[in-house]
């Protein structure tokens, strides 16, 4: 298993980790297989979405903030209930296919780490599996 270390700078932030995952895949020299990207944090998530236009990432953050506001009379006393809810909706892992040593992604797709309670230092785990 491999690790990617992430330092978020904002409370809500999307960080593109596609190149980091591809770099780890290249080191393993896997021609065909799969990659699991897993976030072990309850206030962070992982997703695949458009990476070509940064306004899409801002729209996702803005919409999550509108749907799940930071302050909303939550019972959880740490003040980050919204981040827990957002992370639950986004999910903690994605699985990608590998073909000819590269991640199989659509033309505009990138892998994003979502920070919901930053700034923080975070970790993402990467498992690379070989099928042949």
XYZ file of C-alpha atoms in Angstrom, residues 1 4-5 9 12 18 20-21 24-25 29 33 40 44 47 50 56 61 63 86-87 91 96-97 115 120:
26
model
C 0.000 0.000 0.000
C -0.084 10.395 -0.484
C 0.297 13.213 2.042
C -5.059 25.303 2.929
C -13.439 23.459 2.091
C -4.560 12.459 -10.294
C 0.155 11.691 -7.667
C -1.820 8.469 -8.160
C 2.634 5.772 -7.874
C 1.145 3.528 -10.543
C 5.050 -0.960 -13.406
C -5.168 -3.935 -13.012
C -9.234 7.430 6.217
C -12.758 14.359 3.985
C -14.322 11.745 -5.926
C -14.085 17.276 -14.129
C -16.590 23.060 -11.621
C -17.896 23.337 -3.016
C -23.345 23.745 -3.687
C -20.414 16.185 3.194
C -17.742 13.473 3.472
C -17.600 8.736 -0.012
C -10.169 2.931 -11.029
C -9.088 0.573 -13.767
C -11.276 18.650 2.389
C -5.189 20.067 7.870
